[in-house]
XYZ file of C-alpha atoms in Angstrom:
618
model
C 41.070 -57.540 11.576
C 43.049 -54.452 10.104
C 46.647 -54.768 9.212
C 48.312 -53.937 12.979
C 45.715 -57.118 13.391
C 47.775 -59.262 10.978
C 50.727 -57.936 12.262
C 50.301 -59.129 15.623
C 49.378 -62.490 13.775
C 52.063 -63.016 12.001
C 53.844 -62.233 15.050
C 53.388 -64.082 17.821
C 54.853 -64.238 21.582
C 54.780 -67.915 23.651
C 56.023 -68.524 26.560
C 57.981 -71.010 28.486
C 54.709 -72.959 28.557
C 52.910 -72.737 25.279
C 50.498 -70.363 26.469
C 50.261 -66.473 24.807
C 52.709 -63.932 26.762
C 50.094 -61.532 26.365
C 47.540 -62.433 28.964
C 45.010 -61.116 27.521
C 44.536 -62.571 24.437
C 45.504 -66.122 26.571
C 41.685 -65.437 28.029
C 40.094 -64.614 24.592
C 41.985 -68.505 23.615
C 40.823 -69.928 26.830
C 37.384 -68.521 26.641
C 37.259 -69.324 22.798
C 38.410 -72.831 23.201
C 36.627 -73.862 26.565
C 33.817 -75.703 24.421
C 37.294 -77.834 24.103
C 38.965 -78.097 26.832
C 35.421 -79.922 28.743
C 34.897 -81.619 25.471
C 38.912 -83.228 26.336
C 37.438 -83.712 29.627
C 34.722 -86.057 29.256
C 37.917 -87.958 28.133
C 39.451 -88.179 31.538
C 36.238 -89.733 32.429
C 36.296 -92.553 30.157
C 40.164 -93.157 32.044
C 38.388 -92.951 35.196
C 35.659 -95.559 33.889
C 38.061 -97.621 32.933
C 40.805 -97.030 36.221
C 37.599 -98.048 38.852
C 36.949 -100.637 35.850
C 40.708 -102.415 37.029
C 39.627 -103.454 40.164
C 38.818 -106.533 39.004
C 42.408 -106.562 38.773
C 42.155 -106.025 42.519
C 40.397 -108.827 43.004
C 42.677 -111.418 40.659
C 44.971 -110.320 43.329
C 43.820 -109.804 46.816
C 40.439 -111.561 47.147
C 37.730 -110.467 48.281
C 39.881 -108.656 51.470
C 39.640 -105.422 53.218
C 42.040 -103.577 51.611
C 40.769 -104.742 48.394
C 37.091 -103.251 49.539
C 39.618 -100.163 50.678
C 41.126 -99.703 46.998
C 37.481 -100.294 45.249
C 36.142 -97.294 47.064
C 38.977 -95.015 46.358
C 38.710 -95.869 42.726
C 34.995 -95.422 43.018
C 35.915 -91.752 44.880
C 38.604 -91.544 41.343
C 35.442 -91.800 39.005
C 33.603 -89.421 41.205
C 36.314 -86.564 41.656
C 37.127 -86.865 37.814
C 33.187 -86.177 37.147
C 33.903 -82.795 39.119
C 35.532 -80.407 37.175
C 32.903 -81.807 34.273
C 30.030 -80.643 37.256
C 31.491 -77.602 39.168
C 33.232 -75.671 36.114
C 31.456 -76.475 32.779
C 30.435 -72.582 31.860
C 33.694 -70.952 32.385
C 33.321 -68.840 34.731
C 35.653 -69.817 37.341
C 38.816 -71.275 35.260
C 40.800 -71.229 38.642
C 38.496 -73.644 39.848
C 38.831 -76.348 37.315
C 42.151 -75.953 36.324
C 42.548 -77.347 40.189
C 40.124 -79.572 40.395
C 41.759 -81.390 37.457
C 45.136 -81.123 39.248
C 43.569 -82.918 42.099
C 42.171 -85.262 40.531
C 45.215 -86.078 38.608
C 47.061 -86.392 41.812
C 44.129 -88.385 43.369
C 44.344 -91.254 40.241
C 48.010 -91.975 40.909
C 47.992 -91.666 44.195
C 45.400 -95.007 43.804
C 47.862 -96.173 41.656
C 50.176 -96.446 43.485
C 48.583 -97.691 46.895
C 47.560 -100.700 44.493
C 50.448 -101.571 43.001
C 52.529 -101.551 46.408
C 48.940 -103.220 47.827
C 49.476 -106.091 45.186
C 53.000 -106.408 44.800
C 53.506 -105.736 41.663
C 56.895 -105.762 40.162
C 58.910 -102.756 39.993
C 59.196 -102.889 36.620
C 55.035 -102.733 35.818
C 54.834 -99.505 38.573
C 57.959 -98.089 36.041
C 56.196 -98.750 32.610
C 52.573 -97.999 33.885
C 53.831 -94.491 36.376
C 55.967 -93.447 32.570
C 52.489 -93.905 30.613
C 50.037 -92.174 32.609
C 52.527 -89.302 33.515
C 52.831 -88.961 29.086
C 49.020 -89.007 28.502
C 48.585 -86.178 31.870
C 50.950 -83.878 29.394
C 49.281 -84.882 25.760
C 45.386 -85.754 27.149
C 44.710 -83.742 29.699
C 43.202 -80.380 29.273
C 45.711 -78.508 32.386
C 48.088 -75.578 32.368
C 51.210 -77.227 30.833
C 52.400 -74.961 34.080
C 50.383 -77.439 36.593
C 50.823 -80.187 34.922
C 54.429 -80.036 35.715
C 53.935 -79.996 38.998
C 51.472 -82.683 39.041
C 54.748 -84.266 36.955
C 56.653 -83.966 39.767
C 54.890 -84.715 42.164
C 54.064 -88.143 41.010
C 57.822 -88.400 39.716
C 58.545 -88.116 43.946
C 55.645 -90.115 45.102
C 56.710 -93.256 43.230
C 60.866 -92.915 43.924
C 59.473 -92.812 47.243
C 57.447 -95.902 47.554
C 60.199 -97.711 45.448
C 62.460 -96.868 47.797
C 60.930 -97.653 51.144
C 57.759 -99.954 50.827
C 59.124 -101.809 47.652
C 62.827 -102.145 49.098
C 64.277 -101.467 45.776
C 67.967 -100.444 45.333
C 70.046 -97.412 44.731
C 70.788 -98.558 41.507
C 67.317 -99.623 40.185
C 65.318 -96.441 41.950
C 68.171 -94.052 40.385
C 67.670 -94.994 37.162
C 63.892 -94.581 37.558
C 65.098 -91.498 38.840
C 66.410 -90.282 35.257
C 63.543 -92.113 33.373
C 61.290 -89.363 35.400
C 63.099 -86.779 34.980
C 63.843 -87.953 31.222
C 59.162 -88.408 30.771
C 58.980 -84.817 32.378
C 61.833 -82.744 30.239
C 59.490 -84.605 26.815
C 56.426 -84.207 28.231
C 57.016 -80.697 28.670
C 58.067 -80.325 25.421
C 55.460 -82.088 24.014
C 52.851 -80.361 25.880
C 54.669 -76.076 24.962
C 54.369 -77.477 21.266
C 50.913 -79.250 21.660
C 50.258 -75.336 23.277
C 51.617 -73.621 20.675
C 50.122 -75.537 18.160
C 46.886 -74.785 19.109
C 47.190 -71.326 20.250
C 48.431 -71.231 16.276
C 45.399 -72.542 14.551
C 42.842 -70.374 16.983
C 44.882 -67.023 15.683
C 45.383 -68.465 12.420
C 41.087 -69.116 12.663
C 40.899 -65.370 14.393
C 42.631 -64.147 10.897
C 41.037 -65.695 8.749
C 37.422 -65.373 9.985
C 38.329 -61.847 10.292
C 38.978 -61.419 6.959
C 36.032 -63.199 5.944
C 33.863 -60.821 7.796
C 35.816 -57.511 6.819
C 35.583 -59.735 3.290
C 31.389 -60.028 3.774
C 32.122 -56.453 4.845
C 33.241 -54.980 2.342
C 31.166 -56.367 0.203
C 28.242 -55.479 1.882
C 29.651 -51.934 1.897
C 30.547 -52.262 -2.057
C 26.746 -53.734 -2.462
C 25.116 -50.103 -0.664
C 27.517 -48.134 -2.042
C 26.667 -49.631 -5.962
C 23.313 -49.193 -4.516
C 23.672 -45.233 -3.846
C 25.630 -45.122 -6.778
C 22.610 -46.395 -8.838
C 20.215 -44.122 -7.018
C 22.405 -41.331 -6.967
C 22.861 -41.235 -10.625
C 19.607 -41.759 -10.926
C 18.617 -38.766 -8.991
C 21.435 -36.574 -10.495
C 19.842 -38.583 -14.369
C 16.200 -36.344 -13.114
C 18.024 -33.154 -11.595
C 20.125 -33.531 -14.963
C 17.319 -33.354 -17.852
C 14.874 -30.752 -15.763
C 17.585 -28.299 -15.109
C 16.613 -24.945 -16.518
C 20.583 -23.562 -17.027
C 22.260 -25.922 -19.945
C 24.647 -28.396 -18.527
C 26.704 -31.003 -20.969
C 29.197 -33.825 -19.501
C 32.074 -34.693 -21.467
C 35.155 -36.769 -20.237
C 38.391 -36.135 -19.524
C 40.962 -35.111 -22.765
C 38.076 -35.688 -24.761
C 35.922 -33.051 -26.968
C 32.407 -34.657 -27.762
C 29.493 -34.181 -25.300
C 28.308 -37.516 -24.035
C 24.993 -36.080 -22.724
C 23.710 -32.654 -23.029
C 19.913 -31.624 -21.185
C 17.343 -30.067 -22.213
C 18.296 -26.378 -21.758
C 21.502 -26.741 -24.018
C 19.884 -28.721 -26.885
C 18.075 -25.508 -27.204
C 21.102 -23.249 -26.926
C 23.140 -25.591 -29.098
C 19.650 -25.856 -31.529
C 20.664 -30.078 -31.975
C 17.714 -32.719 -30.556
C 18.352 -34.782 -27.911
C 19.304 -37.569 -30.559
C 22.154 -34.937 -31.861
C 23.875 -33.825 -29.047
C 26.705 -36.500 -28.829
C 27.724 -35.726 -32.231
C 28.716 -32.036 -30.492
C 31.953 -31.452 -30.399
C 33.963 -28.770 -29.024
C 36.125 -28.396 -31.910
C 32.636 -27.870 -34.321
C 31.020 -26.098 -31.321
C 33.877 -23.056 -30.772
C 32.901 -20.968 -33.107
C 36.380 -18.579 -32.289
C 38.068 -20.520 -34.914
C 40.310 -21.827 -32.131
C 42.715 -24.696 -33.169
C 43.019 -28.066 -32.093
C 45.917 -27.459 -29.991
C 43.410 -24.327 -28.085
C 40.678 -26.276 -27.559
C 43.252 -29.139 -25.349
C 43.432 -26.110 -23.256
C 39.973 -25.034 -23.320
C 38.856 -28.930 -22.090
C 42.038 -28.497 -19.533
C 41.470 -24.948 -18.227
C 37.329 -27.467 -18.131
C 39.093 -30.187 -16.232
C 40.449 -27.381 -13.894
C 37.432 -25.310 -13.379
C 38.149 -22.604 -14.555
C 35.881 -20.961 -15.946
C 36.333 -20.209 -19.673
C 34.695 -17.128 -21.842
C 34.113 -18.449 -25.551
C 32.333 -17.973 -28.635
C 29.901 -20.733 -29.952
C 27.965 -20.825 -33.347
C 25.230 -22.329 -32.636
C 23.498 -25.683 -35.727
C 21.068 -22.538 -36.533
C 23.562 -20.327 -37.397
C 23.528 -18.179 -34.077
C 26.554 -16.668 -32.803
C 26.293 -16.695 -28.611
C 29.424 -15.616 -25.665
C 28.544 -18.678 -23.739
C 31.300 -19.004 -19.855
C 31.981 -22.614 -19.142
C 31.808 -23.132 -15.612
C 33.124 -26.933 -14.769
C 33.177 -29.700 -11.917
C 34.575 -32.922 -11.672
C 32.211 -35.905 -11.107
C 31.706 -39.324 -11.860
C 29.636 -40.736 -14.430
C 28.019 -43.864 -15.732
C 31.582 -45.463 -14.340
C 34.226 -43.574 -15.609
C 35.529 -39.701 -14.750
C 34.152 -36.669 -16.067
C 32.874 -33.107 -16.526
C 30.499 -31.456 -16.040
C 29.873 -28.112 -17.776
C 27.779 -25.547 -16.604
C 27.366 -23.125 -20.058
C 26.264 -20.046 -19.041
C 24.649 -17.455 -22.258
C 26.913 -14.054 -21.595
C 25.479 -12.730 -24.973
C 23.925 -10.155 -23.331
C 26.195 -9.004 -20.595
C 29.099 -8.864 -23.339
C 26.741 -7.090 -25.470
C 26.290 -4.251 -22.728
C 29.686 -3.896 -21.964
C 31.080 -3.765 -25.906
C 28.127 -0.748 -26.066
C 29.585 0.364 -23.403
C 33.159 0.011 -24.018
C 32.022 1.940 -27.556
C 30.434 4.435 -25.356
C 33.245 5.514 -23.169
C 35.911 5.587 -25.901
C 33.616 7.445 -28.137
C 33.047 9.630 -24.677
C 36.724 9.718 -24.377
C 36.823 11.040 -28.284
C 33.983 13.394 -27.533
C 35.925 14.883 -24.223
C 39.557 14.827 -26.578
C 38.081 16.400 -28.753
C 36.358 19.603 -26.658
C 40.098 20.081 -24.799
C 41.455 20.462 -28.508
C 39.103 22.967 -29.099
C 39.589 24.633 -25.597
C 42.874 24.173 -25.727
C 42.692 26.484 -29.429
C 39.889 28.544 -28.809
C 42.206 29.215 -25.699
C 44.932 30.051 -27.876
C 42.581 32.007 -30.734
C 41.053 34.464 -28.277
C 44.315 34.611 -25.746
C 46.422 36.524 -28.764
C 43.361 39.748 -29.201
C 42.946 39.369 -26.016
C 46.523 40.812 -25.090
C 45.847 43.716 -27.613
C 42.642 44.286 -25.626
C 44.759 44.343 -22.632
C 46.685 46.149 -23.212
C 45.981 49.426 -25.647
C 42.871 49.676 -23.161
C 45.917 49.919 -19.431
C 47.861 52.313 -21.553
C 44.061 54.289 -22.739
C 43.399 53.862 -18.476
C 47.121 55.095 -17.606
C 46.842 58.306 -20.529
C 49.867 57.140 -21.955
C 50.168 59.662 -24.897
C 47.958 61.987 -23.200
C 44.949 63.353 -21.357
C 41.696 61.985 -23.086
C 40.197 64.557 -22.843
C 36.724 63.372 -21.544
C 36.958 61.404 -17.875
C 34.019 59.348 -18.943
C 36.564 57.725 -21.542
C 38.732 56.591 -19.080
C 35.621 55.193 -17.070
C 34.930 53.128 -20.166
C 38.861 51.880 -20.378
C 38.887 50.872 -16.565
C 36.055 49.214 -17.407
C 37.831 47.203 -20.382
C 40.293 46.202 -18.954
C 39.398 44.657 -16.030
C 36.675 42.674 -17.994
C 40.178 41.385 -20.601
C 41.688 40.541 -17.081
C 38.654 38.210 -16.016
C 38.662 36.501 -19.122
C 42.009 35.914 -18.866
C 41.751 34.867 -16.090
C 38.616 32.323 -16.729
C 40.074 30.931 -20.302
C 43.613 30.605 -18.363
C 41.762 28.351 -16.593
C 40.861 26.489 -19.281
C 44.039 26.284 -20.370
C 45.154 24.404 -17.129
C 41.872 22.191 -16.322
C 42.814 21.490 -20.222
C 46.993 20.079 -19.851
C 45.521 18.090 -16.974
C 42.798 16.264 -18.418
C 44.910 15.749 -21.296
C 48.225 15.136 -18.650
C 50.615 17.859 -20.059
C 50.416 19.469 -16.744
C 53.972 20.184 -15.901
C 54.173 20.089 -12.466
C 57.170 22.504 -11.286
C 59.485 21.964 -8.329
C 59.495 25.330 -6.222
C 60.224 26.337 -2.742
C 57.643 28.707 -1.485
C 57.897 30.470 1.412
C 53.775 29.841 3.153
C 53.904 33.368 4.469
C 54.560 35.069 1.664
C 53.259 33.067 -0.676
C 49.711 33.532 1.487
C 50.619 36.621 1.560
C 51.126 37.675 -1.791
C 47.626 35.837 -2.659
C 45.847 38.204 0.109
C 46.997 41.431 -1.895
C 45.433 40.041 -5.172
C 42.430 39.233 -3.223
C 42.302 42.427 -1.031
C 40.387 45.019 -3.249
C 37.634 42.610 -4.602
C 37.258 41.801 -0.819
C 37.075 45.426 0.401
C 34.556 46.608 -1.796
C 32.684 43.778 -0.853
C 32.459 44.263 2.938
C 34.828 41.212 3.580
C 38.258 41.428 6.146
C 40.898 38.482 5.371
C 43.484 37.278 8.229
C 45.754 34.712 8.301
C 47.154 32.466 10.518
C 49.743 30.606 10.380
C 50.955 27.297 13.255
C 54.338 28.421 11.748
C 55.502 31.772 10.354
C 58.554 29.908 8.765
C 57.321 26.667 6.212
C 58.861 26.133 3.603
C 57.567 24.244 0.953
C 58.553 22.219 -1.889
C 56.523 22.769 -4.751
C 54.722 24.021 -8.029
C 54.562 27.833 -6.226
C 52.496 28.888 -9.489
C 49.939 25.654 -9.276
C 49.867 26.306 -5.726
C 48.644 30.328 -5.901
C 46.873 29.760 -8.045
C 44.577 27.526 -5.713
C 44.689 29.950 -3.034
C 43.305 32.086 -5.367
C 40.461 30.667 -6.778
C 39.900 29.459 -3.267
C 39.909 32.601 -1.592
C 38.454 34.351 -4.278
C 34.983 32.256 -4.284
C 35.569 32.808 -0.329
C 35.106 36.688 -1.066
C 32.702 36.141 -3.252
C 30.250 34.041 -1.651
C 30.981 35.668 1.799
C 28.082 38.198 3.840
C 29.067 41.736 4.359
C 31.121 42.615 7.576
C 32.181 39.085 8.188
C 35.857 37.191 8.180
C 37.886 35.013 5.740
C 39.739 33.265 7.535
C 43.700 30.967 6.011
C 45.186 28.996 8.865
C 48.205 26.798 7.776
C 49.269 23.423 10.269
C 50.702 19.714 10.597
C 47.142 18.122 10.355
C 47.956 13.503 10.736
C 50.913 13.772 8.873
C 49.428 16.296 6.675
C 49.949 19.750 5.693
C 47.046 21.737 5.689
C 45.979 24.668 4.236
C 42.287 26.020 5.097
C 40.564 28.533 4.379
C 37.434 29.665 5.485
C 34.674 32.028 5.110
C 31.221 33.205 6.623
C 29.474 33.274 3.378
C 25.789 31.148 2.399
C 27.469 27.446 2.242
C 26.375 24.554 0.620
C 23.920 21.266 1.295
C 26.479 17.948 2.128
C 25.017 16.637 -1.214
C 25.540 19.575 -3.310
C 29.371 19.376 -2.245
C 30.183 16.877 -5.206
C 28.653 19.038 -7.616
C 30.502 22.276 -6.330
C 33.709 19.405 -7.135
C 32.243 19.198 -11.057
C 33.865 20.842 -14.048
C 31.831 24.376 -15.396
C 28.523 23.190 -12.916
C 27.269 25.503 -9.853
C 25.257 24.056 -7.083
C 23.022 26.970 -8.123
C 22.295 28.114 -12.105
C 20.347 31.090 -9.778
C 24.419 31.635 -7.844
C 26.148 32.287 -11.885
C 23.349 35.376 -12.173
C 24.130 36.588 -8.901
C 27.600 35.787 -8.624
C 30.033 36.495 -11.559
C 31.306 32.726 -12.565
C 32.352 29.649 -14.905
C 32.399 26.740 -11.997
C 36.006 25.890 -13.218
C 37.519 27.626 -9.679
C 36.812 23.858 -7.322
C 38.106 21.862 -10.255
C 41.157 22.952 -11.207
C 42.388 24.051 -7.505
C 41.490 19.890 -6.294
C 42.966 18.637 -9.811
C 46.238 20.543 -8.725
C 45.631 19.747 -5.697
C 45.571 16.071 -6.526
C 48.722 16.981 -8.997
C 50.976 17.621 -5.671
C 50.065 13.611 -3.577
C 47.353 16.040 -2.114
C 43.562 15.736 -1.822
C 40.873 18.697 -1.551
C 38.022 18.475 0.238
C 34.973 20.342 1.394
C 32.915 20.588 4.805
C 29.755 23.000 4.737
C 26.522 23.837 5.491
C 23.897 26.396 4.468
C 23.708 29.473 5.599
C 26.676 28.623 8.008
C 29.890 28.461 6.267
C 31.706 26.719 4.167
C 35.684 25.695 4.863
C 37.600 23.982 2.126
C 40.418 21.599 3.160
C 44.404 21.644 1.316
C 45.839 18.653 2.150
C 49.433 18.503 0.897
C 51.849 15.526 1.874
C 54.191 16.054 5.254
C 56.832 15.029 3.073
C 56.607 18.287 0.914
C 56.658 20.643 3.828
C 60.748 21.259 4.523
C 60.961 23.599 7.948
C 60.143 23.788 9.706
C 62.265 20.900 11.421
C 60.521 18.940 14.407
C 62.462 20.809 17.095
C 61.153 24.440 15.908
C 57.763 22.641 15.220
C 58.034 21.936 19.270
C 59.048 25.112 20.194
C 57.149 27.411 17.416
C 52.967 29.129 18.089
C 50.442 30.058 16.145
C 51.574 34.114 14.648
C 49.053 36.319 12.242
C 50.117 37.703 9.510
C 47.955 41.115 9.454
C 44.971 42.268 8.196
C 44.196 42.794 4.135
C 41.219 44.087 4.268
C 38.205 45.576 6.608
C 34.637 45.678 6.502
C 34.095 48.651 5.555
């Protein structure tokens, strides 16, 4: 019986006749007590036998007469009628039939009694006492429903009063007094029957409650025994797996620091025997100099099943880095924490080596950057003098050189000096970017003008290579907020590369358009191209895709990496699409937020503009 059933047992509702208000519960009660009902009905048989034997009284009053014989037959029939409920309805399948049979038996017996009293000319006083006793017996002893007993009592009372008034010629006073006695008898009988019914049903529910409690207790005891058996089996299985596990495992109680158990792998890791493991304490094991409070925090973290990495000192003097992972469980009747000790010493050493290597590389890179910056500054001073003097010689500012060959030599010196100065400037800019010291300007730049100026710078080299330059803008009114010198350097590097690697009589085209919320500047050539897997190498400083290119084409491998870094400083990106033998496209994508003009309406009304050719194929 569950908790709700307990409440139900404590709050049973009854009808006026003492039966359960819950008809389902009433049917359960009748079925459960049917054997008792049949046993009580056997008492009626005994009463019927006695009633039949009372025929001797009839004989004394009537003698061996026809009336006596008729009454004797009726008394014998009473015995047969009393047997009918037991013979036909003992199994309880037809309870309505049983109660109808009992009701008929009660009325029949009372009717025979009335006939015998009238025939024997009994006194009214004697008849009244006998009738009242029988009515009380009906209410208290006969196993019939109270509703049917009320019906029987009413019918029998009416029969008695009618007989007294008509056949026995009773006075109205006497009959009235008898009517009051019958009413009292029926009322008291109903009350006693109701109380008896409630008492029997209350006893039944109490017995059912205790029976269910006993069953539930037995089930709980059985379940507990099964659980204890399973727990012992699980504990044995756990201990066998625990001991044989290749991973070091240990057990501690929550809030404590001393091991209560450890497997072979853990003993080998800690350098202790199985007997010594119970003396291992986290406070002495941890080699990081943790305080007792810190050890307590360590156990709290393990209780919360959070991984903890600490350094431990073993009994044989080794120092290990161990990652503690934990899981809550029950062990030998109490809470416990299962700890897995992962030896991460090797990984920790590798991390430390990698960190040291990274620090060394960073230091070397800083030294390289500082060296390049210093050397570039040292080289720039004499180069400025060489460039200035060679330009003075080329222009013959202080008079003619005399021999034309000297003028050619001076021009070569000037071009070489300018080229070397550009390389040094690229190195300086790259060093500043790597050192985080490059200061980005905030200029308003007309894109068409800037691209045009870059094309004019590259035009002599393009004309010499037989390459045609073209500019195609989605809108020639593009105005950007950017570092003008940096953007100019990006375009110079990209155009110079495009011209350098282009075939004769091909076109290098520069386009600009708003593309996917970005302003895209594209430099397209029809040159030698490169394989897709070589593109990442082309974006690395001081590296070219093919070593032979350095010999065939002058260059340091700084142009693309520097352009990429400068683009990223503008919160943009630089990407390359290329195919060997089919040219290269370089995309410079800048945030559209840097576009100051034109507006969206102006963009919608503008068409493509081509801003001239700066070099034609020869």
